[in-house]
Coordinates of C-alpha atoms in Angstrom, one line a residue:
Chain A
X128 CA 150.4 131.3 164.8
X129 CA 146.4 130.3 165.1
X130 CA 143.9 132.4 166.6
X131 CA 143.4 131.6 170.7
X132 CA 140.9 128.1 170.9
X133 CA 137.9 128.7 172.3
X134 CA 136.4 126.2 174.7
X135 CA 133.8 123.5 173.3
X136 CA 130.7 123.6 175.5
X137 CA 127.2 122.3 174.5
X138 CA 124.0 122.7 176.4
X139 CA 124.1 119.8 179.8
X140 CA 121.3 118.1 178.9
X141 CA 118.6 117.8 181.2
X142 CA 117.3 114.8 182.1
X143 CA 115.7 112.7 185.3
X144 CA 118.8 109.8 185.4
X145 CA 121.6 113.1 185.5
X146 CA 119.7 114.6 188.6
X147 CA 119.6 111.4 190.3
X148 CA 123.0 110.8 189.4
X149 CA 124.4 114.3 191.4
X150 CA 121.8 113.6 194.2
X151 CA 123.3 109.8 194.9
X152 CA 126.8 111.8 195.4
X153 CA 125.1 115.0 197.2
X154 CA 123.2 113.0 199.3
X155 CA 126.8 110.3 199.7
X156 CA 128.6 113.2 200.5
X157 CA 126.5 114.8 203.4
X158 CA 125.9 111.4 204.8
X159 CA 129.3 111.2 205.8
X160 CA 128.9 113.5 209.1
X161 CA 125.0 113.2 209.1
X162 CA 125.8 109.6 210.0
X163 CA 128.7 109.8 211.9
X164 CA 128.0 111.9 213.8
X165 CA 124.8 109.8 214.9
X166 CA 126.7 107.0 215.5
X167 CA 128.9 108.4 217.6
X168 CA 126.6 109.9 219.8
X169 CA 124.2 107.4 219.8
X170 CA 126.2 104.0 220.0
X171 CA 129.4 105.1 221.4
X172 CA 129.2 108.1 223.7
X173 CA 126.0 107.7 224.5
X174 CA 125.1 103.9 223.9
X175 CA 121.7 102.5 222.6
X176 CA 120.8 100.6 225.5
X177 CA 120.6 104.0 227.6
X178 CA 118.4 105.7 225.0
X179 CA 114.7 105.9 225.8
X180 CA 111.8 108.2 225.3
X181 CA 113.5 110.6 227.9
X182 CA 116.2 110.8 226.0
X183 CA 114.4 111.4 222.9
X184 CA 112.4 114.2 225.0
X185 CA 115.8 115.5 226.2
X186 CA 117.2 115.8 222.7
X187 CA 114.1 117.4 220.9
X188 CA 113.8 119.9 222.9
X189 CA 117.1 121.4 221.0
X190 CA 115.6 122.7 217.7
X191 CA 119.2 122.1 216.6
X192 CA 119.1 117.8 217.3
X193 CA 115.7 118.5 215.5
X194 CA 116.4 119.5 211.9
X195 CA 119.3 117.5 212.4
X196 CA 117.7 114.0 212.6
X197 CA 114.9 115.4 210.1
X198 CA 118.2 115.7 207.9
X199 CA 119.5 112.6 208.3
X200 CA 116.3 110.7 207.9
X201 CA 115.9 113.1 204.4
X202 CA 118.8 112.7 203.1
X203 CA 119.6 108.6 204.1
X204 CA 115.9 107.8 202.9
X205 CA 116.3 109.1 199.2
X206 CA 120.0 107.9 199.1
X207 CA 118.6 104.3 199.8
X208 CA 115.7 104.4 197.9
X209 CA 117.9 105.6 194.7
X210 CA 119.8 102.9 195.0
X211 CA 117.5 100.5 195.7
X212 CA 115.4 102.3 192.4
X213 CA 119.4 101.4 190.5
X214 CA 118.8 98.0 191.4
X215 CA 115.0 97.3 190.1
X216 CA 116.0 98.7 187.4
X217 CA 118.1 95.9 186.1
X218 CA 115.2 93.1 186.4
X219 CA 112.3 96.2 184.7
X220 CA 113.2 97.0 181.4
X221 CA 110.4 98.6 179.5
X222 CA 109.9 101.9 179.8
X223 CA 106.6 102.0 181.5
X224 CA 107.1 99.6 184.2
X225 CA 110.2 101.7 184.9
X226 CA 108.1 105.0 184.9
X227 CA 105.7 103.1 187.9
X228 CA 108.6 102.3 189.9
X229 CA 109.6 105.6 190.2
X230 CA 106.3 106.5 191.2
X231 CA 106.1 103.7 193.7
X232 CA 109.5 104.7 195.0
X233 CA 109.1 108.1 195.4
X234 CA 105.6 107.4 197.3
X235 CA 107.0 105.3 199.3
X236 CA 110.0 107.6 200.2
X237 CA 107.0 110.9 200.9
X238 CA 105.2 108.6 203.2
X239 CA 108.1 107.2 205.3
X240 CA 109.1 110.8 204.8
X241 CA 106.2 112.2 206.6
X242 CA 106.0 109.8 208.7
X243 CA 109.4 111.0 210.3
X244 CA 108.5 114.6 209.6
X245 CA 105.4 114.6 211.9
X246 CA 107.4 112.5 214.6
X247 CA 110.2 114.9 214.5
X248 CA 107.4 117.9 215.0
X249 CA 105.4 116.5 217.1
X250 CA 108.6 115.7 219.5
X251 CA 107.3 113.1 222.4
X252 CA 104.6 113.3 224.7
X253 CA 104.0 111.7 228.3
X254 CA 107.2 110.2 227.9
X255 CA 107.4 110.0 232.0
X256 CA 105.1 107.1 231.5
X257 CA 107.8 104.9 230.4
Chain B
X43 CA 152.6 69.3 176.4
X44 CA 149.5 68.3 177.0
X45 CA 146.5 70.7 177.7
X46 CA 142.9 69.6 178.1
X47 CA 140.3 71.8 176.5
X48 CA 136.9 71.8 178.2
X49 CA 135.0 73.9 175.6
X50 CA 130.7 75.0 176.0
X51 CA 129.1 73.3 172.8
X52 CA 125.7 74.0 171.6
X53 CA 124.0 73.6 168.1
X54 CA 120.3 74.8 168.6
X55 CA 119.2 72.6 165.6
X56 CA 120.2 69.1 167.4
X57 CA 121.2 69.8 171.0
X58 CA 118.4 70.2 173.5
X59 CA 120.7 72.0 175.9
X60 CA 123.9 72.9 175.6
X61 CA 126.8 70.8 177.3
X62 CA 131.0 70.7 177.0
X63 CA 133.0 68.5 175.3
X64 CA 136.8 67.8 176.6
X65 CA 139.2 67.2 174.2
X66 CA 143.0 66.2 175.4
X67 CA 145.5 67.6 172.3
X68 CA 149.6 68.4 172.4
X69 CA 150.3 71.7 172.7
X70 CA 153.4 73.9 172.6
X71 CA 153.6 77.1 175.6
X72 CA 153.9 79.8 172.9
X73 CA 150.3 78.5 171.3
X74 CA 148.1 81.0 171.4
X75 CA 144.2 79.5 172.4
X76 CA 142.8 80.2 168.7
X77 CA 145.6 77.8 167.5
X78 CA 144.0 75.0 170.0
X79 CA 140.5 75.6 168.4
X80 CA 142.2 75.2 164.8
X81 CA 143.4 72.1 166.4
X82 CA 140.5 70.5 167.6
X83 CA 137.9 72.1 164.7
X84 CA 140.8 70.3 162.1
X85 CA 141.4 67.2 163.8
X86 CA 139.2 66.0 166.6
X87 CA 135.8 67.7 165.1
X88 CA 135.1 70.3 162.6
X89 CA 131.5 70.7 163.7
X90 CA 132.9 73.2 166.6
X91 CA 132.2 76.9 165.7
X92 CA 133.6 79.9 166.4
X93 CA 134.6 83.2 164.5
X94 CA 138.1 84.2 163.6
X95 CA 139.5 86.6 161.2
X96 CA 142.6 88.1 161.0
X97 CA 144.1 86.0 163.8
X98 CA 146.7 89.4 165.3
X99 CA 144.2 90.9 168.0
X100 CA 143.3 93.5 165.4
X101 CA 139.4 92.6 164.4
X102 CA 137.9 91.1 167.4
X103 CA 136.3 88.4 165.8
X104 CA 137.2 85.9 168.4
X105 CA 136.4 87.4 171.6
X106 CA 134.7 84.3 174.1
X107 CA 135.6 83.8 177.9
X108 CA 139.1 81.4 178.6
X109 CA 138.4 80.8 181.8
X110 CA 136.1 82.6 183.7
X111 CA 137.4 85.5 181.6
X112 CA 136.3 87.2 178.7
X113 CA 139.9 87.7 176.3
X114 CA 140.3 87.4 172.7
X115 CA 141.3 83.9 171.4
X116 CA 144.5 85.2 169.2
X117 CA 146.3 87.5 171.8
X118 CA 146.2 84.5 175.2
X119 CA 149.0 82.1 174.9
X120 CA 149.0 78.6 176.6
X121 CA 152.0 79.5 178.8
X122 CA 150.1 82.7 179.9
X123 CA 147.4 80.7 181.8
X124 CA 148.9 79.0 184.4
X125 CA 147.2 76.0 184.0
X126 CA 147.2 72.8 181.1
X127 CA 142.7 73.2 182.0
X128 CA 141.6 75.7 179.8
X129 CA 137.8 75.8 179.9
X130 CA 136.2 77.8 176.7
X131 CA 132.8 79.9 176.9
X132 CA 131.1 82.3 174.8
X133 CA 130.6 85.8 175.7
X134 CA 128.1 86.0 178.7
X135 CA 124.6 88.8 178.2
X136 CA 124.6 87.7 174.0
X137 CA 122.5 84.8 172.8
X138 CA 124.3 81.8 171.8
X139 CA 123.9 81.1 167.8
X140 CA 126.3 77.7 167.7
X141 CA 128.9 76.8 170.1
X142 CA 131.3 80.0 170.8
X143 CA 129.3 82.3 168.6
X144 CA 126.9 84.6 169.8
X145 CA 124.1 86.5 168.4
X146 CA 126.2 90.3 168.2
X147 CA 123.3 92.4 167.0
X148 CA 122.2 93.6 169.9
X149 CA 125.8 95.0 170.8
X150 CA 125.5 96.7 167.4
X151 CA 122.2 98.0 167.9
X152 CA 123.3 99.8 171.1
X153 CA 126.7 100.8 169.5
X154 CA 124.6 102.6 166.0
X155 CA 122.3 104.4 169.0
X156 CA 125.2 106.5 169.8
X157 CA 125.7 107.8 166.5
X158 CA 129.3 106.8 165.6
X159 CA 130.5 108.4 162.8
X160 CA 132.1 111.8 162.6
X161 CA 129.3 114.8 162.8
X162 CA 129.8 118.4 160.9
X163 CA 127.7 120.2 158.2
X164 CA 129.5 123.6 158.3
X165 CA 131.8 123.7 155.0
X166 CA 134.9 122.6 154.7
X167 CA 137.6 125.1 155.2
X168 CA 138.6 127.3 152.3
X169 CA 141.4 125.7 150.9
X170 CA 139.6 122.5 150.4
X171 CA 141.5 120.4 152.1
X172 CA 140.8 118.7 155.7
X173 CA 139.8 120.1 158.9
X174 CA 142.8 121.0 161.0
X175 CA 143.2 120.0 164.7
X176 CA 146.3 120.8 167.0
X177 CA 148.2 117.4 168.4
X178 CA 146.6 118.4 171.8
X179 CA 142.8 118.1 170.3
X180 CA 144.1 114.8 168.9
X181 CA 146.0 113.7 172.1
X182 CA 142.2 114.5 173.7
X183 CA 140.1 111.4 172.4
X184 CA 143.2 109.5 171.2
X185 CA 143.0 106.3 173.6
X186 CA 139.4 105.9 172.6
X187 CA 140.0 105.5 168.8
X188 CA 141.8 102.4 170.2
X189 CA 138.7 99.9 169.8
X190 CA 137.8 97.3 167.6
X191 CA 134.2 96.3 168.7
X192 CA 135.2 93.6 169.7
X193 CA 132.3 93.3 173.0
X194 CA 134.7 92.2 175.1
X195 CA 133.8 95.5 177.8
X196 CA 129.7 95.4 177.3
X197 CA 129.6 91.1 177.8
X198 CA 132.0 91.9 181.2
X199 CA 129.6 94.5 182.5
X200 CA 127.1 93.5 184.8
X201 CA 125.1 96.1 184.3
X202 CA 124.8 94.8 181.1
X203 CA 124.3 91.3 181.4
X204 CA 121.3 92.4 183.5
X205 CA 119.9 95.4 181.4
X206 CA 120.4 94.5 177.6
X207 CA 119.4 98.3 177.1
X208 CA 122.3 99.6 178.4
X209 CA 124.1 100.3 175.6
X210 CA 127.4 99.2 177.3
X211 CA 130.9 100.3 177.7
X212 CA 131.7 100.0 173.8
X213 CA 129.3 102.2 172.3
X214 CA 129.8 104.7 175.3
X215 CA 133.8 104.0 173.7
X216 CA 132.4 105.0 170.4
X217 CA 130.8 107.9 171.9
X218 CA 133.3 109.5 173.5
X219 CA 135.3 108.8 170.3
X220 CA 133.5 111.6 168.5
X221 CA 132.0 113.7 171.3
X222 CA 135.9 114.8 172.4
X223 CA 137.2 115.3 168.4
X224 CA 137.3 119.1 168.1
X225 CA 136.2 118.7 164.6
X226 CA 133.0 117.1 165.4
X227 CA 129.8 118.6 166.0
X228 CA 127.4 116.3 167.3
X229 CA 128.6 116.1 170.7
X230 CA 125.2 117.7 171.9
X231 CA 122.9 115.2 170.1
X232 CA 125.2 112.0 171.6
X233 CA 124.9 113.4 174.9
X234 CA 121.5 114.2 175.1
X235 CA 121.0 110.0 173.9
X236 CA 123.4 108.8 176.7
X237 CA 122.3 111.2 179.2
X238 CA 118.3 108.9 178.5
X239 CA 117.6 106.1 180.7
X240 CA 120.5 103.0 179.3
X241 CA 122.6 105.3 179.1
X242 CA 126.2 106.7 181.0
X243 CA 124.2 106.8 184.5
X244 CA 123.8 102.8 184.2
X245 CA 127.3 102.5 184.8
X246 CA 128.3 101.6 188.5
X247 CA 132.0 101.8 187.7
X248 CA 132.4 98.0 188.0
X249 CA 135.9 98.5 186.2
X250 CA 135.0 95.2 184.5
X251 CA 135.3 97.0 180.7
X252 CA 138.7 98.1 181.8
X253 CA 140.4 95.2 182.8
X254 CA 138.5 93.2 180.4
X255 CA 139.9 94.8 177.4
X256 CA 142.3 93.7 175.0
X257 CA 143.3 97.1 173.5
X258 CA 144.2 98.5 177.2
X259 CA 141.0 101.4 176.5
X260 CA 140.8 103.3 179.7
X261 CA 136.9 102.5 179.3
X262 CA 135.8 103.1 183.4
X263 CA 137.7 106.3 182.8
X264 CA 136.2 107.1 179.3
X265 CA 132.5 107.2 180.3
X266 CA 132.8 109.2 183.9
X267 CA 134.4 111.8 181.4
X268 CA 131.1 111.5 178.8
X269 CA 129.1 111.8 182.6
X270 CA 131.0 114.8 183.1
X271 CA 130.5 116.5 179.5
X272 CA 126.4 115.7 180.3
X273 CA 126.4 117.5 183.4
X274 CA 129.0 120.2 182.5
X275 CA 128.7 120.8 178.9
X276 CA 132.0 121.2 179.1
X277 CA 134.3 118.9 176.2
X278 CA 137.4 119.6 176.9

């Protein structure tokens, strides 16, 4: 009998594409509960016609809901932007073009995320006026 | 039985654009599509250009689109098509050289990029004989040894159609064949190449390659195994 066979292992290469691929899966898994709970509460239990600034103000009185909404925004946005990046890579083939694409999408992602973060952190003010 | 062949024709030296020509001929239900092409070339139009070599599904020369599906013409019987109207076109995603012949160079260029050969600079065993492996170790990559480089999988891949730089299923299958070979020592190099922009992560698991493969290789599974090897470093 031969010696016990050692498992074959190599150093996993770390590349942007590998990280993006993993991120797509992790964010997708997290989005399943985040998006479904959101849809269930807003569209089924409450109803979109009942949602106004007063409702949002009441909801965001709880820090947990603010964190929830921010997580939903962050994961959905990054998941969608990475999907868009994959589609656009079908049409942009040069390394410089792809690099520019990544930066442009990253900046758009950051701006929208910051806008959402400002809204969520700032909360709703003067809802009574509506 | 009588069959109607509608064949894609393009001679860049004469035609300004591709066109189709139709041929009606007598055929047996057990004739292969390759037999019909040979009949057209021998008795109807000697200028028809197509590749063929062994004619027995081993060399992979006669890959083409038959009624919209990538197949080897030598492995498709007329009776299995379910129709007597047969449309034959060149493979998609590669430049047409003439009629059904496409330029395979981009395909082989991608193939060469993954180092599709045995790499091991360690000294051979003391007895000077072959590097041994167990039947289980051999079984690990058995499926991907079946590839005949016909190009059917790569040219059925929507990502390859859009982005010819994508290595494509055939190149990844041939990388898999060596990455999971216990005697090989080039896995690190190959995984680093395949983890790049045009590598395995461009695969969207459309399964077109697996459905098209005339050797019935589980290509999408092989690609997923290479992805896992890149992410975990495990080669078992």
